[in-house]
CSV table of C-alpha atoms in Angstrom, one decimal:
chain,number,residue,atom,x,y,z
M,1,MET,CA,0.0,0.0,0.0
M,2,SER,CA,1.4,3.4,-1.0
M,3,ARG,CA,-0.1,5.6,1.8
M,4,PHE,CA,2.1,8.6,0.9
M,5,LEU,CA,2.5,9.5,-2.8
M,6,LEU,CA,5.5,11.9,-3.2
M,7,LEU,CA,6.0,13.9,-6.4
M,8,THR,CA,9.6,15.0,-6.6
M,9,ASP,CA,12.9,14.4,-8.4
M,10,SER,CA,14.8,15.4,-5.3
M,11,ALA,CA,16.6,12.6,-3.5
M,12,GLU,CA,17.4,14.8,-0.6
M,13,PHE,CA,13.7,15.8,-0.1
M,14,GLU,CA,12.7,12.1,-0.3
M,15,ARG,CA,15.3,11.2,2.3
M,16,ARG,CA,13.8,13.7,4.8
M,17,VAL,CA,10.2,12.5,4.1
M,18,LEU,CA,11.3,8.8,4.6
M,19,ALA,CA,13.0,9.9,7.9
M,20,ALA,CA,9.8,11.6,9.0
M,21,VAL,CA,7.6,8.6,8.3
M,22,LYS,CA,10.0,5.9,9.6
M,23,GLY,CA,8.9,4.4,12.9
M,24,ALA,CA,6.0,6.9,13.3
M,25,MET,CA,3.4,6.0,10.8
M,26,PRO,CA,2.3,2.8,8.9
M,27,GLY,CA,2.4,2.6,5.1
M,28,ALA,CA,5.0,3.2,2.5
M,29,VAL,CA,6.2,6.3,0.7
M,30,GLN,CA,6.2,5.9,-3.1
M,31,ARG,CA,8.1,8.5,-5.1
M,32,ILE,CA,7.3,9.4,-8.7
M,33,GLY,CA,8.8,12.2,-10.7
M,34,ALA,CA,7.8,15.8,-10.3
M,35,GLY,CA,6.4,15.8,-13.8
M,36,ALA,CA,3.5,13.7,-12.6
M,37,ALA,CA,1.9,16.8,-11.4
M,38,ASN,CA,0.7,17.3,-15.0
M,39,LEU,CA,-1.3,14.0,-14.8
M,40,SER,CA,-5.0,13.8,-14.1
M,41,PRO,CA,-6.0,12.4,-10.7
M,42,HIS,CA,-7.0,9.1,-12.3
M,43,ASP,CA,-3.7,8.6,-14.1
M,44,LEU,CA,-1.7,9.8,-11.0
M,45,LEU,CA,-3.4,7.4,-8.6
M,46,ALA,CA,-3.1,4.6,-11.2
M,47,ARG,CA,0.6,4.8,-10.6
M,48,SER,CA,0.1,4.3,-6.9
M,49,ILE,CA,1.1,0.8,-5.6
M,50,GLY,CA,-1.8,-0.7,-3.7
M,51,GLU,CA,-5.4,0.4,-3.3
M,52,THR,CA,-5.2,3.4,-0.9
M,53,THR,CA,-3.4,6.7,-1.1
M,54,ASP,CA,-4.0,9.0,1.9
M,55,VAL,CA,-1.6,11.9,1.2
M,56,VAL,CA,-0.2,13.4,-2.0
M,57,LEU,CA,2.9,15.4,-1.2
M,58,LEU,CA,4.0,17.8,-3.9
M,59,GLY,CA,7.8,18.3,-3.7
M,60,PRO,CA,9.7,21.5,-3.9
M,61,ASP,CA,10.6,21.0,-7.6
M,62,THR,CA,7.0,20.5,-8.9
M,63,ASP,CA,5.7,23.1,-11.3
M,64,ARG,CA,3.6,25.5,-9.2
M,65,GLU,CA,0.8,25.9,-11.8
M,66,ALA,CA,0.6,22.2,-12.5
M,67,ALA,CA,0.6,21.5,-8.7
M,68,LEU,CA,-2.3,23.8,-8.1
M,69,ARG,CA,-4.3,22.4,-11.0
M,70,LEU,CA,-3.7,18.9,-9.7
M,71,ALA,CA,-4.7,19.9,-6.2
M,72,THR,CA,-8.0,21.4,-7.5
M,73,ALA,CA,-8.8,18.3,-9.5
M,74,LEU,CA,-8.1,16.0,-6.5
M,75,ASP,CA,-10.2,18.2,-4.3
M,76,LEU,CA,-13.1,17.8,-6.7
M,77,LEU,CA,-12.7,14.1,-7.6
M,78,ASN,CA,-10.9,12.7,-4.5
M,79,PRO,CA,-11.7,15.0,-1.7
M,80,ASP,CA,-10.7,12.4,1.0
M,81,ILE,CA,-7.1,12.6,-0.2
M,82,SER,CA,-5.0,15.3,1.5
M,83,VAL,CA,-2.7,17.3,-0.7
M,84,VAL,CA,0.3,18.9,0.8
M,85,LEU,CA,2.4,21.5,-1.1
M,86,THR,CA,6.0,22.3,-0.6
M,87,ALA,CA,6.6,26.0,-1.0
M,88,GLY,CA,8.1,29.1,0.6
M,89,ALA,CA,6.1,31.5,2.7
M,90,ASP,CA,4.5,33.5,-0.1
M,91,PRO,CA,1.1,34.9,1.1
M,92,GLN,CA,-0.3,35.1,-2.4
M,93,LEU,CA,0.6,31.4,-3.1
M,94,VAL,CA,-0.9,30.4,0.3
M,95,MET,CA,-4.2,32.0,-0.7
M,96,LEU,CA,-4.1,30.3,-4.1
M,97,ALA,CA,-3.3,27.0,-2.5
M,98,MET,CA,-6.2,27.2,-0.1
M,99,ARG,CA,-8.6,27.9,-2.9
M,100,ALA,CA,-7.2,24.9,-4.8
M,101,GLY,CA,-7.9,22.6,-1.9
M,102,VAL,CA,-4.4,22.2,-0.6
M,103,ARG,CA,-4.7,21.0,3.0
M,104,ASP,CA,-1.2,22.1,4.2
M,105,ILE,CA,2.0,23.8,3.1
M,106,THR,CA,5.5,23.0,4.2
M,107,GLU,CA,8.8,24.8,3.7
M,108,PRO,CA,11.2,23.2,1.2
M,109,ASP,CA,13.9,22.9,3.9
M,110,ALA,CA,11.6,21.4,6.6
M,111,ASP,CA,13.3,18.9,8.9
M,112,PRO,CA,12.0,15.3,9.4
M,113,ALA,CA,10.3,16.2,12.8
M,114,THR,CA,8.4,19.1,11.2
M,115,LEU,CA,7.4,16.9,8.2
M,116,ARG,CA,6.2,14.2,10.5
M,117,VAL,CA,3.8,16.4,12.4
M,118,LEU,CA,2.5,17.8,9.1
M,119,LEU,CA,2.0,14.4,7.5
M,120,GLU,CA,0.3,13.1,10.7
M,121,ARG,CA,-2.1,16.0,10.5
M,122,ALA,CA,-2.7,15.3,6.8
M,123,CYS,CA,-3.5,11.7,7.6
M,124,LEU,CA,-5.9,12.7,10.3
M,125,SER,CA,-7.7,15.0,7.9
M,126,THR,CA,-8.0,12.2,5.4
M,127,ASP,CA,-9.3,9.8,8.0
M,128,GLY,CA,-11.8,12.4,9.2
M,129,ARG,CA,-13.2,12.9,5.8
M,130,ARG,CA,-13.5,9.2,5.1
M,131,ARG,CA,-15.4,8.8,8.4
M,132,GLN,CA,-17.8,11.6,7.4
M,133,SER,CA,-18.4,10.0,4.1
M,134,GLY,CA,-19.0,6.6,5.6
M,135,ASP,CA,-16.3,5.2,3.3
M,136,GLY,CA,-15.4,1.6,4.3
M,137,GLY,CA,-16.9,-0.6,7.0
M,138,SER,CA,-13.9,-1.4,9.1
M,139,ASN,CA,-13.7,-0.9,12.9
M,140,GLU,CA,-11.5,2.1,12.3
M,141,ARG,CA,-14.5,3.9,10.9
M,142,ARG,CA,-16.7,3.4,13.9
M,143,ARG,CA,-16.7,5.6,17.0
M,144,GLY,CA,-13.5,5.1,19.0
M,145,ARG,CA,-13.2,3.5,22.4
M,146,VAL,CA,-13.2,6.0,25.2
M,147,VAL,CA,-11.1,4.9,28.2
M,148,ALA,CA,-11.4,6.6,31.6
M,149,VAL,CA,-8.3,6.0,33.8
M,150,MET,CA,-9.5,6.7,37.3
M,151,SER,CA,-9.1,6.3,41.0
M,152,PRO,CA,-11.1,7.7,43.9
M,153,LYS,CA,-7.8,8.5,45.7
M,154,GLY,CA,-4.7,10.2,44.5
M,155,GLY,CA,-1.1,9.0,44.6
M,156,VAL,CA,-1.8,5.6,43.0
M,157,GLY,CA,0.1,6.3,39.7
M,158,LYS,CA,-2.9,7.1,37.6
M,159,THR,CA,-1.1,9.5,35.2
M,160,THR,CA,1.7,7.0,34.8
M,161,VAL,CA,-0.8,4.3,33.9
M,162,ALA,CA,-2.8,6.6,31.5
M,163,THR,CA,0.3,7.9,29.6
M,164,ASN,CA,1.8,4.4,29.3
M,165,LEU,CA,-1.6,3.0,28.2
M,166,ALA,CA,-1.7,5.7,25.5
M,167,VAL,CA,1.8,4.9,24.3
M,168,GLY,CA,1.0,1.2,24.3
M,169,LEU,CA,-2.2,1.6,22.3
M,170,ALA,CA,-0.3,3.8,19.8
M,171,LYS,CA,1.9,0.8,18.9
M,172,THR,CA,-1.1,-0.9,17.3
M,173,ALA,CA,-3.0,2.3,16.3
M,174,PRO,CA,-0.4,4.8,15.1
M,175,MET,CA,-1.9,8.3,15.0
M,176,GLY,CA,-5.1,6.8,16.4
M,177,VAL,CA,-4.7,7.7,20.1
M,178,VAL,CA,-5.4,10.9,21.9
M,179,ILE,CA,-5.0,11.4,25.7
M,180,VAL,CA,-7.0,14.1,27.4
M,181,ASP,CA,-5.9,15.6,30.8
M,182,LEU,CA,-9.1,15.8,32.8
M,183,ASP,CA,-7.4,16.6,36.0
M,184,LEU,CA,-8.3,20.3,35.3
M,185,GLN,CA,-6.5,21.8,38.3
M,186,PHE,CA,-3.3,19.8,38.8
M,187,GLY,CA,-3.0,17.4,35.8
M,188,ASP,CA,0.4,16.7,34.5
M,189,VAL,CA,0.0,14.8,31.3
M,190,ALA,CA,2.2,17.4,29.6
M,191,GLY,CA,5.1,16.7,32.0
M,192,ALA,CA,4.6,12.9,31.8
M,193,LEU,CA,4.9,13.1,28.0
M,194,ASN,CA,7.6,15.8,28.1
M,195,VAL,CA,5.7,18.2,25.8
M,196,ASP,CA,5.2,21.9,25.9
M,197,PRO,CA,1.7,22.5,24.6
M,198,GLU,CA,0.9,25.7,22.7
M,199,HIS,CA,-2.9,25.0,23.3
M,200,THR,CA,-4.8,23.4,26.2
M,201,ILE,CA,-8.2,21.9,26.9
M,202,THR,CA,-9.3,25.5,27.7
M,203,ASP,CA,-8.9,26.4,24.1
M,204,ALA,CA,-10.6,23.3,22.9
M,205,VAL,CA,-13.9,23.8,24.6
M,206,PHE,CA,-14.5,27.3,23.4
M,207,GLY,CA,-14.9,28.9,20.0
M,208,ALA,CA,-14.6,27.3,16.6
M,209,ALA,CA,-13.2,24.0,18.0
M,210,VAL,CA,-16.6,23.1,19.4
M,211,GLN,CA,-18.1,23.1,15.9
M,212,ASP,CA,-15.2,22.0,13.7
M,213,SER,CA,-13.1,18.9,14.5
M,214,MET,CA,-10.3,20.1,12.2
M,215,VAL,CA,-9.9,23.2,14.4
M,216,LEU,CA,-10.0,21.0,17.4
M,217,LYS,CA,-7.2,18.8,16.0
M,218,ALA,CA,-5.0,22.0,15.6
M,219,PHE,CA,-5.1,22.4,19.4
M,220,LEU,CA,-3.6,18.9,20.0
M,221,THR,CA,0.0,18.4,20.8
M,222,VAL,CA,1.9,15.3,19.4
M,223,ASP,CA,4.7,13.6,21.4
M,224,ASP,CA,7.6,11.6,20.0
M,225,THR,CA,5.6,8.4,20.0
M,226,GLY,CA,2.8,9.7,17.8
M,227,VAL,CA,0.4,10.1,20.7
M,228,TYR,CA,-1.8,13.2,20.5
M,229,ALA,CA,-2.4,15.0,23.8
M,230,LEU,CA,-4.9,17.6,24.9
M,231,CYS,CA,-3.2,18.9,28.0
M,232,GLY,CA,-4.7,20.5,31.1
M,233,PRO,CA,-5.1,24.2,31.8
M,234,LYS,CA,-2.0,26.2,32.4
M,235,SER,CA,-3.7,27.7,35.5
M,236,PRO,CA,-5.7,25.8,38.1
M,237,ALA,CA,-8.2,28.7,38.1
M,238,ASP,CA,-9.1,27.9,34.5
M,239,ALA,CA,-10.8,24.7,35.7
M,240,ASP,CA,-13.7,26.8,36.9
M,241,LEU,CA,-14.3,27.9,33.3
M,242,ILE,CA,-14.9,24.4,32.0
M,243,THR,CA,-18.3,22.8,32.5
M,244,PRO,CA,-19.2,19.1,32.6
M,245,GLU,CA,-21.3,19.6,29.5
M,246,GLN,CA,-18.3,21.0,27.6
M,247,VAL,CA,-16.2,18.0,28.6
M,248,ALA,CA,-19.0,15.6,27.3
M,249,VAL,CA,-19.1,17.4,23.9
M,250,LEU,CA,-15.3,17.4,23.7
M,251,ILE,CA,-15.0,13.7,24.4
M,252,ASN,CA,-17.7,12.9,21.9
M,253,GLN,CA,-15.9,14.9,19.2
M,254,LEU,CA,-12.6,13.2,19.8
M,255,ALA,CA,-14.2,9.7,19.8
M,256,ALA,CA,-15.5,10.5,16.3
M,257,GLU,CA,-11.9,11.1,15.1
M,258,PHE,CA,-9.7,8.7,17.0
M,259,ARG,CA,-9.6,5.0,17.6
M,260,TYR,CA,-8.8,5.5,21.3
M,261,VAL,CA,-9.5,8.4,23.6
M,262,VAL,CA,-7.7,7.9,26.9
M,263,MET,CA,-8.8,10.2,29.7
M,264,ASP,CA,-6.6,10.8,32.7
M,265,THR,CA,-9.1,11.9,35.3
M,266,ALA,CA,-8.8,13.8,38.6
M,267,PRO,CA,-9.0,11.8,41.9
M,268,GLY,CA,-12.5,11.5,43.3
M,269,LEU,CA,-15.9,11.5,41.7
M,270,GLY,CA,-16.4,15.1,40.5
M,271,GLU,CA,-18.9,16.4,38.0
M,272,HIS,CA,-16.3,16.4,35.2
M,273,LEU,CA,-15.6,12.7,35.7
M,274,LEU,CA,-19.2,11.8,35.8
M,275,ALA,CA,-19.7,13.7,32.5
M,276,ALA,CA,-16.8,11.8,31.0
M,277,LEU,CA,-18.1,8.5,32.2
M,278,GLU,CA,-21.3,9.1,30.2
M,279,GLN,CA,-19.2,8.9,27.1
M,280,ALA,CA,-16.8,6.1,28.2
M,281,THR,CA,-16.8,2.6,26.8
M,282,ASP,CA,-14.1,1.4,29.3
M,283,ALA,CA,-12.8,2.3,32.7
M,284,VAL,CA,-9.3,1.5,34.0
M,285,TRP,CA,-9.5,1.5,37.8
M,286,VAL,CA,-6.1,2.0,39.3
M,287,CYS,CA,-5.5,0.8,42.9
M,288,GLY,CA,-2.4,0.8,45.1
M,289,MET,CA,-1.5,-2.1,47.3
M,290,ASP,CA,-2.5,-0.4,50.5
M,291,VAL,CA,-5.7,-0.4,52.6
M,292,PRO,CA,-6.8,3.3,52.1
M,293,SER,CA,-6.5,2.9,48.3
M,294,ILE,CA,-8.5,-0.4,48.3
M,295,ARG,CA,-11.2,1.1,50.5
M,296,GLY,CA,-11.5,4.1,48.3
M,297,LEU,CA,-11.9,1.9,45.2
M,298,ASN,CA,-14.5,-0.2,46.9
M,299,THR,CA,-16.5,2.9,47.8
M,300,GLY,CA,-16.1,4.3,44.3
M,301,PHE,CA,-17.5,1.1,42.8
M,302,GLY,CA,-20.5,1.3,45.1
M,303,VAL,CA,-21.3,4.9,44.2
M,304,LEU,CA,-21.0,4.5,40.5
M,305,ARG,CA,-23.1,1.3,40.6
M,306,GLU,CA,-25.9,3.3,42.2
M,307,LEU,CA,-25.5,6.0,39.4
M,308,GLN,CA,-25.3,3.2,36.8
M,309,LEU,CA,-22.1,4.9,35.4
M,310,ILE,CA,-19.8,1.9,35.4
M,311,PRO,CA,-18.7,1.3,31.7
M,312,GLN,CA,-19.1,-2.1,30.2
M,313,GLY,CA,-15.3,-2.5,29.7
M,314,ARG,CA,-13.8,-2.9,33.2
M,315,HIS,CA,-10.1,-3.2,33.8
M,316,VAL,CA,-8.7,-3.2,37.4
M,317,VAL,CA,-5.0,-2.4,37.7
M,318,LEU,CA,-3.1,-3.2,40.9
M,319,ASN,CA,-0.2,-0.7,40.8
M,320,PHE,CA,2.9,-0.7,43.0
M,321,ALA,CA,2.4,-4.4,43.7
M,322,ASP,CA,4.8,-5.7,46.4
M,323,ARG,CA,4.7,-9.0,48.2
M,324,ARG,CA,6.3,-7.4,51.2
M,325,SER,CA,3.3,-5.0,51.7
M,326,GLY,CA,1.4,-7.5,53.9
M,327,LEU,CA,-1.3,-7.9,51.3
M,328,THR,CA,-1.9,-10.4,48.6
M,329,ILE,CA,-3.7,-10.1,45.2
M,330,GLN,CA,-6.4,-12.3,46.6
M,331,ASP,CA,-6.8,-9.9,49.6
M,332,VAL,CA,-7.4,-7.1,47.2
M,333,GLU,CA,-9.8,-9.0,45.1
M,334,ALA,CA,-11.8,-10.1,48.1
M,335,SER,CA,-12.0,-6.5,49.3
M,336,ILE,CA,-13.2,-4.9,46.1
M,337,GLY,CA,-15.4,-7.8,45.0
M,338,VAL,CA,-14.0,-8.0,41.4
M,339,PRO,CA,-10.9,-9.7,39.9
M,340,VAL,CA,-7.7,-7.8,39.4
M,341,ASP,CA,-7.0,-7.7,35.6
M,342,ALA,CA,-3.4,-6.4,35.5
M,343,VAL,CA,-0.6,-6.2,38.0
M,344,VAL,CA,2.2,-3.6,37.8
M,345,PRO,CA,5.0,-4.5,40.2
M,346,ARG,CA,6.8,-1.8,42.2
M,347,SER,CA,9.9,-0.8,40.1
M,348,ARG,CA,12.7,1.8,40.3
M,349,ALA,CA,12.3,2.2,36.5
M,350,VAL,CA,8.9,3.9,36.9
M,351,PRO,CA,10.0,7.0,38.9
M,352,LEU,CA,13.1,7.3,36.6
M,353,SER,CA,10.9,7.4,33.5
M,354,THR,CA,8.5,9.9,35.2
M,355,ASN,CA,11.4,12.2,36.0
M,356,LYS,CA,12.6,12.1,32.5
M,357,GLY,CA,9.2,12.7,31.1
M,358,THR,CA,9.4,9.5,29.0
M,359,PRO,CA,6.7,6.9,29.5
M,360,LEU,CA,8.2,3.5,30.3
M,361,LEU,CA,6.7,1.9,27.2
M,362,THR,CA,8.5,4.4,25.0
M,363,ASP,CA,11.9,2.8,25.5
M,364,HIS,CA,10.8,-0.8,24.9
M,365,SER,CA,11.9,-1.6,28.4
M,366,HIS,CA,11.9,-5.2,29.6
M,367,ASP,CA,11.3,-4.2,33.2
M,368,ALA,CA,8.5,-6.1,34.9
M,369,ALA,CA,6.4,-2.9,35.3
M,370,ALA,CA,6.7,-2.3,31.6
M,371,ARG,CA,5.5,-5.8,30.9
M,372,GLY,CA,2.5,-5.3,33.1
M,373,LEU,CA,1.6,-2.0,31.5
M,374,MET,CA,2.0,-3.5,28.0
M,375,LYS,CA,-0.3,-6.3,28.9
M,376,LEU,CA,-2.9,-3.8,30.1
M,377,ALA,CA,-2.7,-2.1,26.6
M,378,ARG,CA,-3.1,-5.5,24.9
M,379,ARG,CA,-6.4,-6.0,26.7
M,380,PHE,CA,-7.7,-3.4,24.3
M,381,ASP,CA,-6.9,-5.4,21.2
M,382,ALA,CA,-10.0,-5.5,19.1
M,383,ASP,CA,-9.9,-9.2,18.7
M,384,GLN,CA,-9.7,-9.9,22.4
M,385,SER,CA,-11.6,-7.1,24.0
M,386,ALA,CA,-15.0,-8.8,24.2
M,387,SER,CA,-13.6,-12.0,25.9
M,388,ASN,CA,-11.4,-9.9,28.2
M,389,ARG,CA,-14.5,-8.0,29.5
M,390,LYS,CA,-16.4,-11.2,30.1
M,391,ILE,CA,-13.9,-13.3,31.9
M,392,HIS,CA,-11.6,-10.6,33.4
M,393,ARG,CA,-8.6,-12.8,33.3
M,394,ARG,CA,-5.9,-11.7,35.7
M,395,GLU,CA,-2.5,-11.0,34.2
M,396,VAL,CA,0.3,-11.2,36.7
M,397,VAL,CA,3.9,-10.2,35.9
M,398,ARG,CA,6.6,-11.6,38.0
């Protein structure tokens, strides 16, 4: 499958595009000559290897008039395909490109990191338009799974579990995972992923983003693993500006665009969490191996059962597991009344990764905690999710 069709005669530009795509996005880059910009969309796509082309990238050496004609024709005949133009910052050209249906413009000397973000954005645009048109009947075209990572008490490693879960899911769904920081006062998803967001959730719940998913996507931050993040407000005071209703609308928007929406929620059972749970398909309950954490989880289960807000997909994670704590897994299960589904042992690698701002699963670690977190992510595999929810098989890492 040729997911990226590159029109250029420049080997150097092709090298940068290949470096941008390598390890971040599935699919091949197929290069054909810059002169192909003079072809019709039908003839151009006939040269593509495979059945699907998502992005046509017009290199710096394509003829500008031919490139704009091709973009106009593709926008009319194949509007789901994103066209990206390589050109300098000329305001007049930018206006002409927008009118021709070009989805994005990149500088001729853009480095691989810049190209990667741009190509990821173009792929998201393509996927969004195919969803809207109802093209295809695969699971990827259905509403994404919404996963609430939660705990009634703080200090149990909830953000660590949430960020590693997002990274683990991105290994099987590249560009298909977004993590939302719903700890609106003191969330630290940005720190856990080592990103410096230009926009936050405060921007995403007001203005044009509420009506236009493409505007919303522009407010997302992408990390080195290809996970998209909508980070928490920069000031705790901004939390008062965001209503539960806005949270529900936001999550619903993201679920229409991404395969997985991971929500890192605040401790407790506040109104924003309850609104998020209305949209959730799955809940990951994080519990420490201590009596206060276990009691809090048991109480949380009881309250949400009464409210009928426990999602169908239930995944209980025992974090900081330690045989020397005086408790056993069986003790925890007997106390909370449900099986433990994944066990993450206490490990020195976890605080080290947190302090670096690099989730443990980013580095392909063989640490026992990493294995436990990866097994949690694998529970969401489409082929096994139904059986996992029914039997709640415990996965213990030793």
